[in-house]
Amino acid sequence: MGELVERVDERGRVLGFVDRAEAERRRWMHRIATTICRDPMRRILVPRRAVSAYS
């Protein structure tokens, strides 16, 4: 099992927890969070995800 995310309905109510890959594959609405990191030169850090054997 991979990363678990909250599957939600149109009103943001939690329906349960599902694997992120499944949520994306089935195009289910789910919650995510992001952070933007800048250095003193105002460059933005763009992290890359590791290639998964399950992708």
Short mmCIF file of N, CA and C in Angstrom, two decimals:
data_model
loop_
_atom_site.label_atom_id
_atom_site.label_comp_id
_atom_site.label_asym_id
_atom_site.label_seq_id
_atom_site.Cartn_x
_atom_site.Cartn_y
_atom_site.Cartn_z
N MET A 1 0.86 -1.17 0.00
CA MET A 1 0.00 0.00 0.00
C MET A 1 0.90 1.22 0.00
N GLY A 2 0.51 2.23 -0.78
CA GLY A 2 1.28 3.46 -0.89
C GLY A 2 0.79 4.53 0.07
N GLU A 3 0.89 5.75 -0.36
CA GLU A 3 0.50 6.90 0.45
C GLU A 3 -1.02 6.99 0.55
N LEU A 4 -1.54 7.11 1.75
CA LEU A 4 -2.98 7.24 1.95
C LEU A 4 -3.40 8.70 1.94
N VAL A 5 -4.52 8.98 1.28
CA VAL A 5 -5.10 10.33 1.23
C VAL A 5 -6.57 10.24 1.60
N GLU A 6 -7.13 11.37 2.00
CA GLU A 6 -8.57 11.41 2.30
C GLU A 6 -9.35 11.59 1.01
N ARG A 7 -10.25 10.66 0.74
CA ARG A 7 -11.19 10.81 -0.38
C ARG A 7 -12.34 11.64 0.14
N VAL A 8 -12.74 12.68 -0.62
CA VAL A 8 -13.79 13.59 -0.17
C VAL A 8 -14.88 13.72 -1.23
N ASP A 9 -16.05 14.19 -0.77
CA ASP A 9 -17.14 14.46 -1.71
C ASP A 9 -17.10 15.93 -2.12
N GLU A 10 -18.11 16.38 -2.86
CA GLU A 10 -18.16 17.74 -3.38
C GLU A 10 -18.19 18.80 -2.28
N ARG A 11 -18.63 18.43 -1.08
CA ARG A 11 -18.71 19.37 0.04
C ARG A 11 -17.49 19.28 0.96
N GLY A 12 -16.52 18.45 0.60
CA GLY A 12 -15.33 18.32 1.40
C GLY A 12 -15.46 17.34 2.56
N ARG A 13 -16.56 16.59 2.58
CA ARG A 13 -16.75 15.60 3.64
C ARG A 13 -15.91 14.37 3.33
N VAL A 14 -15.24 13.86 4.34
CA VAL A 14 -14.36 12.69 4.17
C VAL A 14 -15.20 11.44 3.98
N LEU A 15 -14.92 10.72 2.90
CA LEU A 15 -15.60 9.47 2.61
C LEU A 15 -14.79 8.27 3.08
N GLY A 16 -13.50 8.48 3.26
CA GLY A 16 -12.61 7.41 3.69
C GLY A 16 -11.20 7.69 3.25
N PHE A 17 -10.31 6.75 3.56
CA PHE A 17 -8.92 6.86 3.16
C PHE A 17 -8.64 5.88 2.05
N VAL A 18 -7.96 6.35 1.01
CA VAL A 18 -7.63 5.51 -0.15
C VAL A 18 -6.18 5.74 -0.54
N ASP A 19 -5.64 4.83 -1.30
CA ASP A 19 -4.30 4.98 -1.83
C ASP A 19 -4.28 6.13 -2.83
N ARG A 20 -3.26 7.00 -2.74
CA ARG A 20 -3.19 8.17 -3.62
C ARG A 20 -3.20 7.77 -5.09
N ALA A 21 -2.46 6.73 -5.45
CA ALA A 21 -2.40 6.30 -6.84
C ALA A 21 -3.79 5.87 -7.33
N GLU A 22 -4.56 5.19 -6.48
CA GLU A 22 -5.91 4.78 -6.87
C GLU A 22 -6.82 6.00 -7.03
N ALA A 23 -6.70 6.96 -6.11
CA ALA A 23 -7.51 8.18 -6.21
C ALA A 23 -7.23 8.91 -7.51
N GLU A 24 -5.98 8.98 -7.90
CA GLU A 24 -5.63 9.65 -9.16
C GLU A 24 -6.10 8.84 -10.35
N ARG A 25 -5.91 7.53 -10.30
CA ARG A 25 -6.32 6.66 -11.41
C ARG A 25 -7.83 6.74 -11.64
N ARG A 26 -8.60 6.74 -10.55
CA ARG A 26 -10.07 6.77 -10.67
C ARG A 26 -10.64 8.19 -10.72
N ARG A 27 -9.74 9.18 -10.62
CA ARG A 27 -10.12 10.60 -10.66
C ARG A 27 -11.08 10.97 -9.54
N TRP A 28 -10.86 10.38 -8.37
CA TRP A 28 -11.63 10.72 -7.19
C TRP A 28 -11.10 12.02 -6.60
N MET A 29 -11.98 12.83 -6.04
CA MET A 29 -11.52 14.02 -5.34
C MET A 29 -10.82 13.58 -4.06
N HIS A 30 -9.69 14.20 -3.80
CA HIS A 30 -8.93 13.89 -2.58
C HIS A 30 -8.14 15.12 -2.17
N ARG A 31 -7.77 15.13 -0.91
CA ARG A 31 -7.05 16.29 -0.36
C ARG A 31 -5.55 16.13 -0.56
N ILE A 32 -4.93 17.27 -0.87
CA ILE A 32 -3.48 17.33 -0.93
C ILE A 32 -3.03 18.62 -0.26
N ALA A 33 -1.75 18.72 0.01
CA ALA A 33 -1.17 19.94 0.55
C ALA A 33 0.14 20.18 -0.18
N THR A 34 0.53 21.44 -0.26
CA THR A 34 1.78 21.77 -0.92
C THR A 34 2.47 22.91 -0.18
N THR A 35 3.76 23.00 -0.37
CA THR A 35 4.56 24.06 0.21
C THR A 35 5.45 24.63 -0.89
N ILE A 36 5.55 25.94 -0.94
CA ILE A 36 6.44 26.57 -1.90
C ILE A 36 7.63 27.13 -1.13
N CYS A 37 8.83 26.69 -1.52
CA CYS A 37 10.07 27.14 -0.85
C CYS A 37 10.85 28.03 -1.80
N ARG A 38 11.25 29.21 -1.30
CA ARG A 38 12.06 30.13 -2.09
C ARG A 38 13.35 30.42 -1.35
N ASP A 39 14.41 30.63 -2.12
CA ASP A 39 15.68 31.01 -1.51
C ASP A 39 15.80 32.53 -1.55
N PRO A 40 16.89 33.09 -1.00
CA PRO A 40 17.04 34.55 -0.98
C PRO A 40 17.03 35.20 -2.37
N MET A 41 17.34 34.40 -3.42
CA MET A 41 17.30 34.93 -4.79
C MET A 41 15.92 34.76 -5.42
N ARG A 42 14.95 34.33 -4.60
CA ARG A 42 13.55 34.14 -5.01
C ARG A 42 13.36 32.99 -5.99
N ARG A 43 14.34 32.09 -6.07
CA ARG A 43 14.17 30.88 -6.89
C ARG A 43 13.24 29.94 -6.13
N ILE A 44 12.50 29.14 -6.87
CA ILE A 44 11.54 28.20 -6.27
C ILE A 44 12.12 26.80 -6.32
N LEU A 45 12.05 26.09 -5.19
CA LEU A 45 12.46 24.69 -5.13
C LEU A 45 11.36 23.84 -5.75
N VAL A 46 11.71 23.01 -6.71
CA VAL A 46 10.76 22.10 -7.34
C VAL A 46 11.24 20.67 -7.08
N PRO A 47 10.65 20.00 -6.07
CA PRO A 47 11.08 18.62 -5.78
C PRO A 47 10.55 17.65 -6.81
N ARG A 48 11.27 16.58 -7.00
CA ARG A 48 10.83 15.52 -7.90
C ARG A 48 10.50 14.30 -7.08
N ARG A 49 9.46 13.59 -7.46
CA ARG A 49 9.12 12.35 -6.79
C ARG A 49 9.99 11.23 -7.30
N ALA A 50 10.30 10.32 -6.42
CA ALA A 50 11.07 9.16 -6.83
C ALA A 50 10.20 8.28 -7.72
N VAL A 51 10.82 7.60 -8.66
CA VAL A 51 10.09 6.67 -9.52
C VAL A 51 9.68 5.49 -8.67
N SER A 52 8.40 5.14 -8.73
CA SER A 52 7.88 4.06 -7.92
C SER A 52 7.76 2.79 -8.75
N ALA A 53 8.03 1.67 -8.12
CA ALA A 53 7.85 0.39 -8.79
C ALA A 53 6.38 0.10 -9.04
N TYR A 54 5.49 0.83 -8.34
CA TYR A 54 4.05 0.60 -8.45
C TYR A 54 3.37 1.53 -9.43
N SER A 55 4.10 2.44 -10.07
CA SER A 55 3.50 3.41 -10.99
C SER A 55 3.04 2.75 -12.26
#
